[in-house]
Coordinates of C-alpha atoms and ligand atoms in Angstrom, one line a residue:
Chain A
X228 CA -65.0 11.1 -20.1
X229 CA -65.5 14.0 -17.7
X230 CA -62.3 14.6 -15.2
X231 CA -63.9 13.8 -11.7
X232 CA -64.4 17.0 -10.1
X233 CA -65.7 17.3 -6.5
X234 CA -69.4 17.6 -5.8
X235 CA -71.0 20.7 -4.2
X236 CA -71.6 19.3 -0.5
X237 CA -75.3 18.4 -0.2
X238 CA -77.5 21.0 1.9
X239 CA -78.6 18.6 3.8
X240 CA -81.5 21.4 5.7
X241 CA -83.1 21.3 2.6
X242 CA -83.7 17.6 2.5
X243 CA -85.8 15.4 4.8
X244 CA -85.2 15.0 8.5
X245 CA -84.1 11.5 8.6
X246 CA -86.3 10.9 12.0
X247 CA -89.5 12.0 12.1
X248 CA -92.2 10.0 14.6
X249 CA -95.3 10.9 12.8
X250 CA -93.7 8.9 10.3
X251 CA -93.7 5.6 12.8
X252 CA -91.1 3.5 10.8
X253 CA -88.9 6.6 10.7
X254 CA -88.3 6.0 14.3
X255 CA -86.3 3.1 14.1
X256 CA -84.8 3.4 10.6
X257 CA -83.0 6.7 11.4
X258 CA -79.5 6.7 12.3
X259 CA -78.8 8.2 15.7
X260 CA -75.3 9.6 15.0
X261 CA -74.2 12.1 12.7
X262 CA -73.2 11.4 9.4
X263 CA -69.2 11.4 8.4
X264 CA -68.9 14.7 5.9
X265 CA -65.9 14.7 4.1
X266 CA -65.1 16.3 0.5
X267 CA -66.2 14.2 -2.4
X268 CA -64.0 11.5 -3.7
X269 CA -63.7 9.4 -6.8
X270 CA -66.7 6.9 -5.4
X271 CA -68.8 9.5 -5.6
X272 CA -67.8 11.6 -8.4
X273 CA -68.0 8.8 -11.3
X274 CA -71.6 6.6 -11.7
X275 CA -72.9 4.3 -13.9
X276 CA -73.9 4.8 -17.1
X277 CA -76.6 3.6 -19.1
X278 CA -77.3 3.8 -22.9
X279 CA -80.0 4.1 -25.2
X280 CA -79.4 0.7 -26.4
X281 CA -81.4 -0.1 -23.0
X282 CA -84.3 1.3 -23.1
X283 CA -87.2 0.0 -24.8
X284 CA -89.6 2.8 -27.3
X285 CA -92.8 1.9 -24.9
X286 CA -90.7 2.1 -21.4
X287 CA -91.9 5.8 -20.4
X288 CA -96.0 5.2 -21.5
X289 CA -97.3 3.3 -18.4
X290 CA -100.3 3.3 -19.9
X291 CA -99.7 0.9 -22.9
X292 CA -96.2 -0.6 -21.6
X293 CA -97.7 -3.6 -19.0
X294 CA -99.6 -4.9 -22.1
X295 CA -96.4 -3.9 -25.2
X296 CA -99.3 -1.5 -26.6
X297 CA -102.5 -4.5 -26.3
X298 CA -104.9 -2.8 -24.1
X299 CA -104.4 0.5 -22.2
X300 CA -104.3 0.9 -18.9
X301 CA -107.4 2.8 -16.9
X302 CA -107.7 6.4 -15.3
X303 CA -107.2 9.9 -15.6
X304 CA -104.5 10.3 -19.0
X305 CA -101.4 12.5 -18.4
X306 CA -98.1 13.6 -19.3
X307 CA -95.4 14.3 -16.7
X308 CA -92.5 16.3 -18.6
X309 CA -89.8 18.5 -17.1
X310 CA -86.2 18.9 -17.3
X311 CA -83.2 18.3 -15.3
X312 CA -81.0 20.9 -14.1
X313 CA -77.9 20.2 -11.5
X314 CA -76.9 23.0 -8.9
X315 CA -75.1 25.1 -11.3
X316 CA -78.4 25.1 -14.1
X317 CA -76.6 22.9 -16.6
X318 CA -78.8 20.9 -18.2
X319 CA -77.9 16.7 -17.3
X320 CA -78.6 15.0 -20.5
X321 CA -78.8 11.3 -21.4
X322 CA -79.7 10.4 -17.6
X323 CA -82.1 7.2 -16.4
X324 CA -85.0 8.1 -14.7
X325 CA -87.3 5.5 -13.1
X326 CA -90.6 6.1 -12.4
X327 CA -93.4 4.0 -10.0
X328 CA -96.7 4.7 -9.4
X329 CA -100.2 3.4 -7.8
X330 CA -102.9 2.5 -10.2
X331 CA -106.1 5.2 -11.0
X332 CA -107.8 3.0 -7.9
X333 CA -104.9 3.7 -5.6
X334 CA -103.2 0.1 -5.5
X335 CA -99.8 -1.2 -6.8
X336 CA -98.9 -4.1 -8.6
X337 CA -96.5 -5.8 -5.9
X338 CA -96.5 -8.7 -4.0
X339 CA -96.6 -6.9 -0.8
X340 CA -99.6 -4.6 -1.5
X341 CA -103.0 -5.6 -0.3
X342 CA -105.1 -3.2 -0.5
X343 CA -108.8 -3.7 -1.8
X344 CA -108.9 -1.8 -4.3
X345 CA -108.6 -4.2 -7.7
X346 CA -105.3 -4.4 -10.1
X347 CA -105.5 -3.1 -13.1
X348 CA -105.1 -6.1 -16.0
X349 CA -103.5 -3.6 -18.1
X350 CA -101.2 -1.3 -15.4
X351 CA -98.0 -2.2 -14.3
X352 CA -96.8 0.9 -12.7
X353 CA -93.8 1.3 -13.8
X354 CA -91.4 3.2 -16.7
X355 CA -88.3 5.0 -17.4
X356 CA -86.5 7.3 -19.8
X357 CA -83.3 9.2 -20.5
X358 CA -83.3 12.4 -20.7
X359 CA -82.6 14.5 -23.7
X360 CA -79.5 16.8 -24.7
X361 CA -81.2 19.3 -22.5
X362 CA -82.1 17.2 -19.6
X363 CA -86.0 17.2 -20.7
X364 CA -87.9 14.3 -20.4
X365 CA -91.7 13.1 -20.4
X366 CA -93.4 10.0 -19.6
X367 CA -97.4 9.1 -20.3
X368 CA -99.4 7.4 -17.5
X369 CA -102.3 7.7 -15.8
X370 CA -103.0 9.6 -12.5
X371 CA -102.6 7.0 -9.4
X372 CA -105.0 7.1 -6.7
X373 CA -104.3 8.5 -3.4
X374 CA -104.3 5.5 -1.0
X375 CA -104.5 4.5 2.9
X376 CA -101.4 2.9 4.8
X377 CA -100.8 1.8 8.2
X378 CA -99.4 4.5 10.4
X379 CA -101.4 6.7 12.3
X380 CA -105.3 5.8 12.3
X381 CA -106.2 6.7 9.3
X382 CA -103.4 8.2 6.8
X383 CA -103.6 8.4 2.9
X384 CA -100.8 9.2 1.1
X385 CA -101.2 12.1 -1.3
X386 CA -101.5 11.1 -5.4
X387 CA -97.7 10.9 -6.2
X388 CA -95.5 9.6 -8.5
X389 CA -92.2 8.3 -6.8
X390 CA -88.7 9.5 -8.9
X391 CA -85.6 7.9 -9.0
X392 CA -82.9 9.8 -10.8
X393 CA -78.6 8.9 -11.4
X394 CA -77.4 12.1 -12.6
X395 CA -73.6 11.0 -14.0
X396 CA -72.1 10.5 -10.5
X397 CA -73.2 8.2 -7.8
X398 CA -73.2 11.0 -5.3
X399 CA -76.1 12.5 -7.4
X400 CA -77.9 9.6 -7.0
X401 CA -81.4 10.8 -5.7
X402 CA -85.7 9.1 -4.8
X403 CA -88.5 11.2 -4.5
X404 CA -91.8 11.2 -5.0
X405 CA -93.8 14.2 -7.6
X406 CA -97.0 15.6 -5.6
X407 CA -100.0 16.7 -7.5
X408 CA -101.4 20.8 -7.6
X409 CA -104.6 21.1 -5.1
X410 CA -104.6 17.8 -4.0
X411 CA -105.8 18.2 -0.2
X412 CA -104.1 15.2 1.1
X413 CA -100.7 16.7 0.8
X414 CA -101.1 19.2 4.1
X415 CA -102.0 15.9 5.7
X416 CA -99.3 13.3 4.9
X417 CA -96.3 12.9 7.5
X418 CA -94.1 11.8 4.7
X419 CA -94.7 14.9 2.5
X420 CA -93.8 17.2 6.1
X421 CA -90.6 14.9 6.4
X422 CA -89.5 18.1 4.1
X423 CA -89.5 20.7 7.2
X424 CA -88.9 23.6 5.0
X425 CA -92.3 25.7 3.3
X426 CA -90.1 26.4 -0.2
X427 CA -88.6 22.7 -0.6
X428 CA -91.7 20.6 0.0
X429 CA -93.5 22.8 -2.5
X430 CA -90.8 22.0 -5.4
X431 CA -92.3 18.6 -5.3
X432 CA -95.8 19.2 -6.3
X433 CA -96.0 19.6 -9.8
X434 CA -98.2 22.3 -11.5
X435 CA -101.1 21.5 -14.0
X436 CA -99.9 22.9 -17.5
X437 CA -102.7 23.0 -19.9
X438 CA -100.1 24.7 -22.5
X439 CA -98.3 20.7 -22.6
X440 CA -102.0 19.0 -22.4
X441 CA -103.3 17.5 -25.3
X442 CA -106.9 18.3 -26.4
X443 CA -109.2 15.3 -26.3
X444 CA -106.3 12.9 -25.3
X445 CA -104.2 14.2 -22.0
X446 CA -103.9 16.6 -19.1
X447 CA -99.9 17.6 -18.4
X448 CA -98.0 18.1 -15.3
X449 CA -94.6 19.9 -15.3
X450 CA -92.2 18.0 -13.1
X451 CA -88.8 19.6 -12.7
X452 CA -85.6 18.1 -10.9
X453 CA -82.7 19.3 -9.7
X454 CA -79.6 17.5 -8.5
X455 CA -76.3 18.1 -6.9
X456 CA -74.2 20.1 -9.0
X457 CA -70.2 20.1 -9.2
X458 CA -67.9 22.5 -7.7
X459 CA -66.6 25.0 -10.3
X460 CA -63.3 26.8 -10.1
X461 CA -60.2 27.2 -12.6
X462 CA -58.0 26.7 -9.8
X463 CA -58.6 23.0 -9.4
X464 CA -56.0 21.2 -11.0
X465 CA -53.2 23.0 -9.2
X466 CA -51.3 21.8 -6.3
X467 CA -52.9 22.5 -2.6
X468 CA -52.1 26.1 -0.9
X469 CA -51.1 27.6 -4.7
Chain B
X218 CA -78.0 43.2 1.2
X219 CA -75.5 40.9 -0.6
X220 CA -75.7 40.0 -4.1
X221 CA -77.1 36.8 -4.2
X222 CA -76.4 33.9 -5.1
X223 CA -77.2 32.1 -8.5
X224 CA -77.3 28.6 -7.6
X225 CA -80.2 26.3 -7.7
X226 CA -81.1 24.0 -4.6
X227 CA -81.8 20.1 -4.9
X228 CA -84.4 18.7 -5.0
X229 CA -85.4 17.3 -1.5
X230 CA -85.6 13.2 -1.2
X231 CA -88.6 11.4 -0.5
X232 CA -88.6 7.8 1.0
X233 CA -88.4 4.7 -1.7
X234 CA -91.4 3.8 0.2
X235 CA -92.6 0.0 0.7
X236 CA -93.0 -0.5 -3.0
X237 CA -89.6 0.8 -4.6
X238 CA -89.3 -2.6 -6.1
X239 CA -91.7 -2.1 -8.7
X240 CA -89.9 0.9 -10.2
X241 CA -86.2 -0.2 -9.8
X242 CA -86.6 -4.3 -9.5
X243 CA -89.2 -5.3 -11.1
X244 CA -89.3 -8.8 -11.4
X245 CA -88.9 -9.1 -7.2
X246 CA -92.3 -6.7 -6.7
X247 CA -93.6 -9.8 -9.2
X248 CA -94.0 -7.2 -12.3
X249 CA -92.8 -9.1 -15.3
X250 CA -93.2 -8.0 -18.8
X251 CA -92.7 -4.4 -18.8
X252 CA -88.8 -4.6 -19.2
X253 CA -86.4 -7.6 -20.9
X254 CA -84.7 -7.8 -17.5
X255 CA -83.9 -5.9 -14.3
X256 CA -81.6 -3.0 -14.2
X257 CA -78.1 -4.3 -13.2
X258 CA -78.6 -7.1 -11.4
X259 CA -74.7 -7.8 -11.7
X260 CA -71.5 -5.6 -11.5
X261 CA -69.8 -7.0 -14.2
X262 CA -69.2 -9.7 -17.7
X263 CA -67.7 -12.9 -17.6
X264 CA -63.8 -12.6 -18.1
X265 CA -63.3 -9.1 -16.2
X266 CA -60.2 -9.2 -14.5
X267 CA -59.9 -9.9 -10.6
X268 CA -61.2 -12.2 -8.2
X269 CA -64.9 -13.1 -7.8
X270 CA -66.0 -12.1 -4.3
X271 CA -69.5 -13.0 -2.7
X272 CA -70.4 -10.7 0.3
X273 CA -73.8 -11.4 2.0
X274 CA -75.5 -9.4 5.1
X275 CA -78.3 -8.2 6.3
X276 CA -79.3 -4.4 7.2
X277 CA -80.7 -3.8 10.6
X278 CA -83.4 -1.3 11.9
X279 CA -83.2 -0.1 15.6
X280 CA -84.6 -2.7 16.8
X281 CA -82.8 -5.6 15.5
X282 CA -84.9 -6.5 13.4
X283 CA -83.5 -6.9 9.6
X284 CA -85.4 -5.1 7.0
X285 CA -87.2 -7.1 4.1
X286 CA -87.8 -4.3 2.1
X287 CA -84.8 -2.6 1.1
X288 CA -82.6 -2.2 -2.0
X289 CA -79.2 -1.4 -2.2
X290 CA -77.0 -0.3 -4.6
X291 CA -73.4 -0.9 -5.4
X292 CA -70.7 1.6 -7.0
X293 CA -67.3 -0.1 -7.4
X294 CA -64.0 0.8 -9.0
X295 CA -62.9 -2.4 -11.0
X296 CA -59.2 -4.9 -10.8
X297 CA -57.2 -2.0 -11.6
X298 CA -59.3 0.8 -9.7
X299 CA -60.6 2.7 -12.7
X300 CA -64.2 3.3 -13.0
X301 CA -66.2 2.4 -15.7
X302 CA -65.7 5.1 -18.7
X303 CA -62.2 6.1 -17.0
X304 CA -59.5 5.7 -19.8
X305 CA -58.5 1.5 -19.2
X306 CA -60.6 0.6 -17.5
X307 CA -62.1 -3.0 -17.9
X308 CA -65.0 -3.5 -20.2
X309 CA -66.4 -6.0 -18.6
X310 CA -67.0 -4.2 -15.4
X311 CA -70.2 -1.8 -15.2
X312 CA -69.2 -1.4 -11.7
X313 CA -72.7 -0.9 -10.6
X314 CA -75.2 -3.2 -9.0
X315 CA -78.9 -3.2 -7.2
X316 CA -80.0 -6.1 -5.2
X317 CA -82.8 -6.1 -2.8
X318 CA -82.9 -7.8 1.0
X319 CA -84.4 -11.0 0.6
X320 CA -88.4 -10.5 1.2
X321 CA -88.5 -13.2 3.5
X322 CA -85.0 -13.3 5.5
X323 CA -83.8 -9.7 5.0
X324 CA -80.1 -11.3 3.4
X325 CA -78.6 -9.7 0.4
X326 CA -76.3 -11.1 -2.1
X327 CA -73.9 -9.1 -3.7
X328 CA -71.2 -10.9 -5.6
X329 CA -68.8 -8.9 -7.2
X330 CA -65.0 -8.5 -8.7
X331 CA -62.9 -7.4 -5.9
X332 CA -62.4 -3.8 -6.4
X333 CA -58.4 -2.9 -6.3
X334 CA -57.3 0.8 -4.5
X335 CA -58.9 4.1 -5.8
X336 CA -56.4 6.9 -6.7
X337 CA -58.0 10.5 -5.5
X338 CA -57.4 14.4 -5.6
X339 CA -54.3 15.7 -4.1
X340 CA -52.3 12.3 -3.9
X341 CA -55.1 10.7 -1.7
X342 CA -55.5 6.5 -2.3
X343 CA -58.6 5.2 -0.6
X344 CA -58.3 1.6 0.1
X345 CA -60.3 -1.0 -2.3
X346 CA -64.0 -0.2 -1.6
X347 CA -67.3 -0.7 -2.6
X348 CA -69.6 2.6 -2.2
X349 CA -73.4 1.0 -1.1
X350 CA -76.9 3.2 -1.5
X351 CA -79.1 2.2 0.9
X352 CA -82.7 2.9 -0.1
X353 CA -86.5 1.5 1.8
X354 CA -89.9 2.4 3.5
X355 CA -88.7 4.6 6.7
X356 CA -85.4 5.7 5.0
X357 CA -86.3 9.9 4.0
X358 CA -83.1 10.0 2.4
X359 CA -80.7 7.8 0.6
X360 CA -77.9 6.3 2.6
X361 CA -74.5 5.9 1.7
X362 CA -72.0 3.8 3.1
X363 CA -69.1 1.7 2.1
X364 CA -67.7 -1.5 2.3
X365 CA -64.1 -2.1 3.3
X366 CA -62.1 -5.4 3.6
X367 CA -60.9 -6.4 6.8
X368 CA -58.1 -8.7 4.9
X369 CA -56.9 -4.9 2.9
X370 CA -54.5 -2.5 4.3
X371 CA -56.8 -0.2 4.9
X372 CA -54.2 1.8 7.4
X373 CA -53.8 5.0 4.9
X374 CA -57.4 5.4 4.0
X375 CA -58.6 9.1 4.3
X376 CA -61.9 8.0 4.8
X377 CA -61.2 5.6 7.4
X378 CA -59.2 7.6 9.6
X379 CA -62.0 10.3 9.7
X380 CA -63.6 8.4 11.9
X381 CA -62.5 8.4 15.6
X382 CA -63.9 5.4 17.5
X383 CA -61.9 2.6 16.6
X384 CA -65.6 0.1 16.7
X385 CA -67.0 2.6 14.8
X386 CA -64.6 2.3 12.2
X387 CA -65.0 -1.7 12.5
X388 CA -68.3 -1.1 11.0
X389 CA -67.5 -0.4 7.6
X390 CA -65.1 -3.1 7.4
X391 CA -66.7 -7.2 6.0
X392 CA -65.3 -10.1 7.5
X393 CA -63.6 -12.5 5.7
X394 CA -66.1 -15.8 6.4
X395 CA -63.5 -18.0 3.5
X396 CA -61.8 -17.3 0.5
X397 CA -63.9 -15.2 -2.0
X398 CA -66.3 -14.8 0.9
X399 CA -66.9 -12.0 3.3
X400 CA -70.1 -10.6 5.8
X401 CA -71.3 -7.3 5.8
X402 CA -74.1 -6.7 8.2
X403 CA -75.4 -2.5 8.2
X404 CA -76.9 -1.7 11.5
X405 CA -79.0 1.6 11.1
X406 CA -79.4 2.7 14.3
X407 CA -78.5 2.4 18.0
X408 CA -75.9 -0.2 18.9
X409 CA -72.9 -0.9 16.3
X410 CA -74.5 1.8 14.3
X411 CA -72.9 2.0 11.2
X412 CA -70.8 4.8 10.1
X413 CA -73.2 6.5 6.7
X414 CA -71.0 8.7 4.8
X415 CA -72.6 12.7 3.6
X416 CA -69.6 13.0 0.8
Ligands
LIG263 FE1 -96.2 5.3 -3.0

């Protein structure tokens, strides 16, 4: 087991503004006062940890893993792969990742959605991995549909895949969503420019790689994460003002 | 021009959204089949050391109104206040938990072993704690918070005394409602905001 070592503080420009009125529930879900910043501490240095043991082989194919491999699911084949890095570019192996996604017509399997556009029998729209020695992972699924929701008049929400990654402390702990390359509704989606900053928001739209598709079978995305890295110094150890 | 600097930068959050369920509890969004079970849907194993403890609330948006759509997460040092994987510590705590607000009411449940004090960096000792990852449709980013206990002497806490109103600091503290039983209501913004945490 790892010593706990204190986190790099969390840039917090170069996340999402917390209130943001084009993104209506924003409004009232935001806190109003500022957050309490302190140094890391053992809460947030340690996480849970989750073994191999738990995962099931067909838990990252979303396209055979609502039916265990019966039937396959309909749309658009891909592979999302990447690799995840922390701050200082060390690879985080043997970390869950959680996907959930929209079917190919744009609608989720949940008990709240009820949108018109038809479940797919054989979708579920979920999956999840651990990530290699190297932090690389992949899941197969199909491409989910952009869809409308209620906010302004008439707003659709970008194809995405939403991301939830644990890293190996709880202060790593991170959602988001992967955006696809061209697709036009992403200039237009008040949650996407929740990201104020150009450079950030573009690190969540993933790039077609035809090198990582497979002919006659899939299309690939590369999908790359990066999370909170540790602070690094030999110095740590010591007593303060040494 | 300086040299610069060789660090990467995280990657940014996006909101859990409305669905979140589906990916991370399964079985609530009404997907069954896909996994055995939900992830962690308790903290620890029968026969872990310490006392069983049930703490319910509600989480509030600005408004008021409680939100039926979030899920939370629980981090927890065990009995002795060693996390899982530190050297001792109990096997039958994971120490980590995800529970939703009840679709309907907004409640959550979490019921848990009472964590015991957290030994830090430079001599610090945080009072027993449980660290909560709040998570739902509105929410751009992840908040952390933490649960105190108003029956703990929580006097020393380094945390705790960061924080300068004396009702703010209220706010991160449950109530005792009976033995083994305790209130924790999180109030996002405007009135008894609750104090989130950027550690
Ligand atoms: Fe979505």
């Amino acid at each position: 087991m790892r010593e706990a070592t204190a986190l790099l503080p969390r840039r917090r420009e170069m996340h999402p503004v917390a209130y943001y009125p084009e993104y209506k529930t924003s409004a009232v879900r935001s806190p109003s006062l500022p957050l309490l910043s302190m140094e890391s501490t053992p809460s947030e240095e340690h996480g849970p940890c989750f073994g191999h043991s738990a995962i099931g082989s067909l838990d990252n194919n979303l396209i055979t893993n609502y039916t265990q491999g019966k039937a396959l699911a309909l749309g658009e084949r891909i592979r999302v792969h990447g690799q995840v890095l922390d701050e200082n570019a060390r690879a985080v192996p043997d970390t869950l990742i959680e996907i959930w996604q929209a079917n190919a017509g744009g609608r989720y399997r949940h008990i709240k959605d009820t949108y018109f556009a038809p479940l797919d029998p054989n979708f579920g729209g979920c999956g999840r991995t651990l990530t290699d020695a190297n932090g690389g992972y992949e899941f197969f699924t199909v491409r989910p549909g952009a869809y409308p929701w209620p906010n302004r008049a008439n707003d659709w929400r970008p194809m995405h895949i939403h991301f939830s990654i644990f890293g190996h402390a709880f202060g790593q702990r991170l959602i988001s969503q992967m955006y696809f390359e061209g697709d036009p509704l992403i200039e237009l989606c008040p949650i996407v420019a929740t990201v104020r900053k150009r450079s950030q928001l573009e690190r969540l739209i993933a790039p077609l790689d035809m090198q990582n598709a497979r002919s006659m079978d899939y299309l690939a995305y590369k999908f790359d994460i990066v999370l909170r890295g540790y602070r690094q110094t030999k110095f740590e150890n010591k007593p303060q003002g040494m | 021009m300086a040299q610069e600097l060789d660090r990467l930068i995280e990657t940014p959050s996006q909101t859990a959204g409305p669905y979140v369920h589906i990916g991370c509890l399964p079985s609530f969004a009404g997907v069954e089949g896909v996994y055995p079970q939900d992830l962690a849907v308790t903290p620890f194993a029968q026969g872990a050391a310490g006392e069983i403890i049930t703490i319910t609330g509600s989480v509030y948006d600005g408004t008021g109104t409680p939100l039926c759509d979030a899920v939370l997460e629980s981090w927890q040092a065990d009995a002795q206040g060693l996390f899982a994987g530190q050297k001792g510590a109990d096997e039958k705590v994971s120490g980590f938990c995800r529970f939703a607000a009840d679709k309907d009411s907004g409640e959550f449940t979490l019921r848990t072993i009472k964590p015991a004090a957290v030994h830090g960096r430079n001599k610090q000792i945080f009072a027993p704690h449980i660290a909560l990852w709040i998570v739902a449709r509105g929410i751009n980013i992840g908040l952390q918070t933490r649960i105190y206990f108003e029956d703990e002497d929580n006097h020393a806490d380094p945390l705790l005394a960061r924080i300068e109103q004396d009702h703010r600091r209220a706010t991160l503290l449950a109530k005792k409602v009976s033995t083994g039983t305790y209130r924790f209501d999180i109030r996002l913004q405007g009135e008894g905001e609750t104090v989130f945490l950027d550690l």
